[in-house]
XYZ file of C-alpha atoms in Angstrom:
216
model
C 24.378 13.977 22.650
C 25.690 10.726 24.089
C 22.393 8.975 23.299
C 22.116 10.477 19.805
C 25.720 9.595 19.005
C 25.374 5.971 20.066
C 22.055 5.672 18.272
C 23.888 6.531 15.054
C 26.671 4.120 15.993
C 24.075 1.358 16.420
C 22.960 1.982 12.830
C 26.572 1.803 11.606
C 27.244 -1.363 13.595
C 24.225 -3.052 11.994
C 25.442 -1.872 8.590
C 28.868 -3.347 9.276
C 27.259 -6.651 10.188
C 25.358 -6.720 6.897
C 28.477 -5.851 4.932
C 30.633 -8.547 6.503
C 28.375 -11.410 7.579
C 26.518 -12.302 4.425
C 23.205 -11.982 6.288
C 20.317 -10.471 4.349
C 18.785 -8.379 7.130
C 19.868 -6.501 10.256
C 18.017 -4.369 12.803
C 19.339 -1.420 14.793
C 17.279 -0.454 17.834
C 17.972 3.279 17.576
C 16.884 5.672 20.298
C 16.535 8.558 19.809
C 15.237 8.251 16.224
C 16.671 10.281 13.380
C 14.536 10.896 10.320
C 13.411 14.439 11.196
C 17.004 15.684 11.550
C 18.598 17.533 8.639
C 22.190 18.552 8.068
C 21.933 21.591 10.327
C 18.739 21.213 12.340
C 16.959 18.833 14.690
C 13.261 18.160 15.069
C 10.688 15.617 16.179
C 12.942 14.079 18.881
C 15.682 13.553 16.236
C 19.211 14.954 16.479
C 21.315 12.881 14.054
C 19.791 11.329 10.958
C 20.640 7.662 11.409
C 19.232 6.610 8.024
C 21.198 9.267 6.150
C 24.394 8.433 8.026
C 23.937 4.735 7.239
C 23.137 5.471 3.591
C 26.344 7.461 3.101
C 28.340 4.744 4.865
C 26.758 2.086 2.652
C 27.676 4.073 -0.444
C 31.246 4.428 0.798
C 31.434 0.643 1.127
C 30.214 0.131 -2.418
C 26.877 -1.343 -1.358
C 24.721 0.886 -3.560
C 22.602 1.890 -5.301
C 20.950 2.690 -1.961
C 17.247 3.286 -1.377
C 15.570 4.441 1.817
C 12.003 3.390 2.604
C 10.448 5.396 5.435
C 7.363 3.794 6.997
C 7.087 5.863 10.142
C 3.738 7.571 10.735
C 5.371 10.945 10.172
C 7.166 12.030 7.019
C 10.952 11.753 7.197
C 11.515 15.375 6.268
C 15.147 15.429 7.343
C 16.004 12.419 5.200
C 14.171 13.885 2.216
C 15.929 17.210 2.679
C 19.391 15.636 2.766
C 18.882 13.633 -0.443
C 16.411 15.855 -2.313
C 18.869 16.849 -5.036
C 20.861 13.592 -4.935
C 20.236 11.188 -7.838
C 22.174 8.378 -6.137
C 19.856 7.728 -3.164
C 16.189 6.938 -3.743
C 13.833 8.051 -0.961
C 10.276 6.729 -0.625
C 8.019 7.615 2.292
C 4.556 6.442 3.346
C 3.173 8.706 6.034
C 0.294 10.737 7.403
C -0.879 13.571 5.191
C 1.180 16.655 6.118
C -1.966 18.753 5.719
C -3.055 17.333 9.087
C 0.085 15.998 10.793
C 3.677 16.856 11.660
C 5.957 17.889 9.963
C 3.278 19.847 7.982
C 5.639 21.571 5.531
C 7.165 18.472 3.931
C 5.859 15.221 2.538
C 3.336 16.235 -0.101
C 2.897 14.022 -3.152
C 4.211 16.658 -5.566
C 7.655 16.683 -3.904
C 9.620 14.571 -6.376
C 13.177 15.833 -5.881
C 14.998 18.670 -7.579
C 17.852 19.169 -10.015
C 19.733 15.946 -10.636
C 17.630 14.294 -7.934
C 14.286 14.920 -9.590
C 12.345 11.669 -9.746
C 14.331 10.048 -6.928
C 11.864 11.123 -4.232
C 8.443 9.545 -3.726
C 5.904 10.658 -1.128
C 2.739 8.652 -0.491
C 0.681 10.582 2.085
C -2.315 8.755 3.572
C -5.308 10.002 5.564
C -5.849 9.537 9.267
C -7.559 6.250 10.041
C -5.605 4.269 7.425
C -5.639 0.561 8.298
C -3.567 -2.337 7.033
C -5.757 -2.974 3.995
C -5.493 0.652 2.895
C -1.790 0.859 3.702
C -0.692 -2.135 1.633
C -1.325 -0.594 -1.844
C 0.904 2.344 -0.914
C 3.631 -0.057 0.192
C 3.335 -1.997 -3.054
C 3.697 1.261 -4.995
C 6.801 2.242 -3.023
C 8.413 -1.185 -3.385
C 7.739 -1.253 -7.132
C 9.368 2.168 -7.459
C 12.404 1.078 -5.443
C 12.795 -2.075 -7.518
C 12.343 -0.148 -10.759
C 14.990 2.344 -9.694
C 17.437 -0.532 -9.326
C 18.265 -0.454 -5.626
C 20.691 -3.119 -4.456
C 20.710 -2.045 -0.786
C 17.696 -0.937 1.264
C 17.440 1.049 4.478
C 14.051 0.933 6.193
C 13.134 3.704 8.617
C 10.585 1.740 10.635
C 8.161 3.499 12.939
C 5.676 1.488 14.983
C 3.686 4.682 15.580
C 1.398 3.509 12.767
C -0.218 1.135 15.287
C -3.816 1.742 16.300
C -2.846 2.228 19.960
C -0.223 4.913 19.394
C -1.064 7.959 21.542
C 0.255 10.661 19.183
C -0.640 9.159 15.792
C -3.829 8.319 13.918
C -3.318 5.255 11.704
C -5.007 1.950 12.517
C -2.518 -0.800 11.694
C -2.680 -3.858 13.916
C 0.102 -6.145 15.087
C -0.547 -8.803 12.459
C -0.157 -6.193 9.704
C 3.491 -5.629 10.548
C 4.718 -9.110 9.678
C 2.875 -8.911 6.349
C 4.455 -5.550 5.522
C 7.912 -6.866 6.383
C 7.339 -9.977 4.295
C 6.577 -7.772 1.287
C 9.714 -5.690 1.899
C 11.880 -8.797 2.260
C 10.527 -10.047 -1.067
C 12.598 -7.345 -2.799
C 15.515 -9.696 -2.229
C 18.139 -7.059 -1.416
C 20.174 -6.622 1.795
C 18.007 -4.619 4.172
C 18.995 -2.539 7.181
C 16.047 -1.756 9.469
C 16.420 1.273 11.742
C 14.003 2.096 14.547
C 12.276 5.450 14.263
C 9.068 6.329 16.157
C 6.642 4.350 18.280
C 5.065 5.667 21.474
C 2.552 3.059 22.631
C 5.021 1.769 25.184
C 2.988 -1.256 26.235
C 2.650 -2.493 22.650
C 5.945 -1.322 21.186
C 8.121 -4.360 21.821
C 5.530 -6.792 20.500
C 4.911 -4.655 17.412
C 8.624 -4.445 16.627
C 8.962 -8.207 17.105
C 6.011 -8.784 14.768
C 7.627 -6.611 12.097
C 10.979 -8.356 12.383
C 9.308 -11.756 12.199
C 8.283 -10.939 8.647
C 11.923 -11.032 7.575
Protein backbone atom coordinates (compact mmCIF):
# COMPACT_ATOMS: atom_id res chain seq x y z
CA UNK A 1 0.00 0.00 0.00
CA UNK A 2 2.80 2.41 0.84
CA UNK A 3 4.36 1.90 -2.60
CA UNK A 4 1.03 2.16 -4.44
CA UNK A 5 0.06 5.28 -2.52
CA UNK A 6 3.32 7.09 -3.24
CA UNK A 7 3.21 6.00 -6.87
CA UNK A 8 -0.08 7.87 -7.18
CA UNK A 9 1.40 10.81 -5.28
CA UNK A 10 4.27 10.92 -7.79
CA UNK A 11 1.70 11.29 -10.58
CA UNK A 12 -0.03 14.12 -8.69
CA UNK A 13 3.27 15.86 -7.96
CA UNK A 14 4.15 15.81 -11.67
CA UNK A 15 0.68 17.16 -12.45
CA UNK A 16 1.18 19.97 -9.95
CA UNK A 17 4.47 20.85 -11.60
CA UNK A 18 2.79 21.09 -15.00
CA UNK A 19 -0.02 23.21 -13.60
CA UNK A 20 2.27 25.71 -11.88
CA UNK A 21 5.56 25.82 -13.78
CA UNK A 22 4.51 26.59 -17.32
CA UNK A 23 6.50 23.58 -18.56
CA UNK A 24 4.97 21.60 -21.40
CA UNK A 25 5.90 18.10 -20.24
CA UNK A 26 6.49 16.20 -16.99
CA UNK A 27 7.32 12.58 -16.19
CA UNK A 28 6.34 10.57 -13.12
CA UNK A 29 8.36 7.41 -12.53
CA UNK A 30 5.48 5.42 -11.04
CA UNK A 31 6.05 2.01 -9.49
CA UNK A 32 3.88 0.05 -9.16
CA UNK A 33 1.99 0.94 -12.36
CA UNK A 34 -1.73 1.61 -12.38
CA UNK A 35 -3.65 1.15 -15.61
CA UNK A 36 -5.11 -2.29 -14.84
CA UNK A 37 -6.71 -1.08 -11.59
CA UNK A 38 -10.39 -0.16 -11.59
CA UNK A 39 -12.47 1.58 -8.96
CA UNK A 40 -12.89 -1.57 -6.88
CA UNK A 41 -10.36 -4.09 -8.15
CA UNK A 42 -6.65 -4.54 -8.79
CA UNK A 43 -4.90 -6.49 -11.50
CA UNK A 44 -1.71 -6.80 -13.52
CA UNK A 45 0.54 -5.50 -10.70
CA UNK A 46 -1.69 -2.38 -10.41
CA UNK A 47 -3.45 -1.27 -7.23
CA UNK A 48 -4.31 2.41 -7.75
CA UNK A 49 -4.97 3.81 -11.21
CA UNK A 50 -2.44 6.62 -11.42
CA UNK A 51 -3.66 7.87 -14.81
CA UNK A 52 -7.28 8.04 -13.67
CA UNK A 53 -6.33 9.78 -10.43
CA UNK A 54 -4.26 12.33 -12.36
CA UNK A 55 -7.04 12.85 -14.92
CA UNK A 56 -9.61 13.66 -12.23
CA UNK A 57 -7.13 15.99 -10.52
CA UNK A 58 -6.43 17.73 -13.83
CA UNK A 59 -10.14 18.23 -14.40
CA UNK A 60 -10.52 19.65 -10.90
CA UNK A 61 -7.81 22.19 -11.72
CA UNK A 62 -9.56 23.25 -14.90
CA UNK A 63 -6.91 21.78 -17.18
CA UNK A 64 -9.32 19.86 -19.42
CA UNK A 65 -10.59 18.60 -21.73
CA UNK A 66 -8.37 15.68 -20.71
CA UNK A 67 -7.33 12.78 -22.92
CA UNK A 68 -5.45 9.65 -21.90
CA UNK A 69 -3.20 7.86 -24.39
CA UNK A 70 -2.17 4.39 -23.24
CA UNK A 71 0.84 2.95 -25.08
CA UNK A 72 1.69 0.08 -22.77
CA UNK A 73 1.89 -3.36 -24.38
CA UNK A 74 -1.22 -4.41 -22.48
CA UNK A 75 -4.61 -2.75 -22.70
CA UNK A 76 -5.37 -0.33 -19.88
CA UNK A 77 -8.59 -2.05 -18.91
CA UNK A 78 -8.90 -0.31 -15.56
CA UNK A 79 -8.60 3.13 -17.13
CA UNK A 80 -11.12 2.25 -19.83
CA UNK A 81 -13.52 0.88 -17.24
CA UNK A 82 -13.37 4.02 -15.10
CA UNK A 83 -14.09 6.39 -18.01
CA UNK A 84 -16.18 4.15 -20.28
CA UNK A 85 -19.40 6.10 -19.79
CA UNK A 86 -17.70 9.48 -19.24
CA UNK A 87 -17.91 11.92 -22.17
CA UNK A 88 -15.40 14.30 -20.57
CA UNK A 89 -12.27 12.10 -20.71
CA UNK A 90 -11.11 10.63 -24.01
CA UNK A 91 -9.29 7.30 -23.75
CA UNK A 92 -7.18 5.88 -26.59
CA UNK A 93 -5.14 2.70 -26.25
CA UNK A 94 -2.66 0.95 -28.54
CA UNK A 95 -1.94 -2.54 -27.26
CA UNK A 96 -1.56 -6.23 -27.96
CA UNK A 97 -4.65 -7.95 -29.29
CA UNK A 98 -6.66 -9.16 -26.27
CA UNK A 99 -7.46 -12.34 -28.20
CA UNK A 100 -3.89 -13.43 -27.43
CA UNK A 101 -2.70 -11.32 -24.48
CA UNK A 102 -3.69 -10.06 -21.04
CA UNK A 103 -6.18 -8.67 -20.06
CA UNK A 104 -8.11 -10.81 -22.63
CA UNK A 105 -11.61 -9.53 -21.83
CA UNK A 106 -11.06 -5.84 -22.60
CA UNK A 107 -9.47 -3.86 -25.39
CA UNK A 108 -11.25 -5.00 -28.53
CA UNK A 109 -11.74 -2.52 -31.35
CA UNK A 110 -15.53 -2.50 -31.02
CA UNK A 111 -15.37 -1.10 -27.47
CA UNK A 112 -16.20 2.54 -28.14
CA UNK A 113 -17.71 3.66 -24.82
CA UNK A 114 -21.29 3.55 -23.62
CA UNK A 115 -24.09 5.96 -22.82
CA UNK A 116 -22.88 9.54 -22.78
CA UNK A 117 -19.33 8.26 -23.22
CA UNK A 118 -19.95 6.48 -26.50
CA UNK A 119 -17.33 7.56 -29.02
CA UNK A 120 -14.87 8.71 -26.35
CA UNK A 121 -13.05 5.36 -26.24
CA UNK A 122 -10.68 4.13 -28.95
CA UNK A 123 -8.94 0.76 -28.94
CA UNK A 124 -6.27 -0.08 -31.51
CA UNK A 125 -5.22 -3.70 -30.90
CA UNK A 126 -2.13 -4.91 -32.79
CA UNK A 127 -0.76 -8.40 -33.43
CA UNK A 128 2.24 -9.94 -31.76
CA UNK A 129 5.46 -9.08 -33.56
CA UNK A 130 4.44 -5.47 -34.28
CA UNK A 131 7.54 -3.34 -34.91
CA UNK A 132 8.04 0.41 -35.02
CA UNK A 133 6.99 0.75 -38.65
CA UNK A 134 3.73 -1.09 -38.01
CA UNK A 135 3.11 0.70 -34.72
CA UNK A 136 3.39 4.25 -36.06
CA UNK A 137 0.14 4.25 -38.14
CA UNK A 138 -1.81 3.24 -35.04
CA UNK A 139 -0.21 6.08 -33.09
CA UNK A 140 -1.05 8.55 -35.84
CA UNK A 141 -4.67 7.36 -35.74
CA UNK A 142 -4.84 7.78 -31.96
CA UNK A 143 -3.24 11.23 -32.03
CA UNK A 144 -5.58 12.41 -34.79
CA UNK A 145 -8.56 11.23 -32.74
CA UNK A 146 -7.29 12.99 -29.62
CA UNK A 147 -6.71 16.21 -31.53
CA UNK A 148 -10.10 15.97 -33.22
CA UNK A 149 -11.78 15.46 -29.86
CA UNK A 150 -10.29 18.75 -28.70
CA UNK A 151 -8.03 17.68 -25.85
CA UNK A 152 -6.12 20.48 -24.16
CA UNK A 153 -4.32 18.25 -21.62
CA UNK A 154 -2.81 14.82 -22.29
CA UNK A 155 -1.87 11.99 -19.95
CA UNK A 156 0.34 9.30 -21.47
CA UNK A 157 0.40 5.86 -19.86
CA UNK A 158 3.82 4.81 -21.14
CA UNK A 159 4.90 1.19 -21.02
CA UNK A 160 8.35 0.19 -22.24
CA UNK A 161 7.17 -3.43 -22.39
CA UNK A 162 6.66 -2.88 -26.13
CA UNK A 163 10.44 -3.30 -26.54
CA UNK A 164 11.74 -6.32 -28.41
CA UNK A 165 13.65 -7.57 -25.35
CA UNK A 166 10.73 -7.55 -22.93
CA UNK A 167 10.39 -11.01 -21.34
CA UNK A 168 6.59 -11.06 -20.96
CA UNK A 169 5.52 -9.19 -24.11
CA UNK A 170 5.69 -9.80 -27.85
CA UNK A 171 6.08 -6.50 -29.73
CA UNK A 172 9.33 -5.63 -31.50
CA UNK A 173 9.91 -1.91 -30.98
CA UNK A 174 13.54 -0.86 -30.70
CA UNK A 175 15.10 1.91 -28.63
CA UNK A 176 15.26 4.39 -31.50
CA UNK A 177 11.50 4.00 -32.06
CA UNK A 178 10.68 5.50 -28.68
CA UNK A 179 12.08 8.96 -29.35
CA UNK A 180 10.17 9.07 -32.65
CA UNK A 181 6.91 8.10 -30.96
CA UNK A 182 7.42 10.75 -28.28
CA UNK A 183 8.23 13.36 -30.90
CA UNK A 184 4.90 12.64 -32.59
CA UNK A 185 3.04 12.90 -29.27
CA UNK A 186 4.77 16.17 -28.40
CA UNK A 187 3.70 17.56 -31.77
CA UNK A 188 0.12 17.71 -30.45
CA UNK A 189 1.27 20.85 -28.66
CA UNK A 190 -0.67 20.33 -25.43
CA UNK A 191 0.67 19.96 -21.87
CA UNK A 192 1.57 16.30 -21.44
CA UNK A 193 1.96 14.26 -18.27
CA UNK A 194 3.83 10.98 -18.85
CA UNK A 195 3.26 8.23 -16.29
CA UNK A 196 5.31 5.04 -16.15
CA UNK A 197 3.35 1.83 -16.58
CA UNK A 198 4.95 -1.50 -17.56
CA UNK A 199 8.42 -2.52 -18.68
CA UNK A 200 10.17 -5.69 -17.54
CA UNK A 201 13.42 -5.93 -19.50
CA UNK A 202 15.35 -4.60 -16.54
CA UNK A 203 18.67 -4.23 -18.33
CA UNK A 204 17.13 -2.12 -21.11
CA UNK A 205 14.42 -0.30 -19.19
CA UNK A 206 16.28 2.82 -18.12
CA UNK A 207 17.73 3.43 -21.57
CA UNK A 208 14.35 2.88 -23.23
CA UNK A 209 12.63 5.32 -20.88
CA UNK A 210 15.39 7.88 -21.49
CA UNK A 211 14.99 7.43 -25.25
CA UNK A 212 11.25 8.05 -24.99
CA UNK A 213 11.68 11.16 -22.87
CA UNK A 214 14.30 12.51 -25.25
CA UNK A 215 11.60 12.80 -27.89
CA UNK A 216 9.91 15.52 -25.86
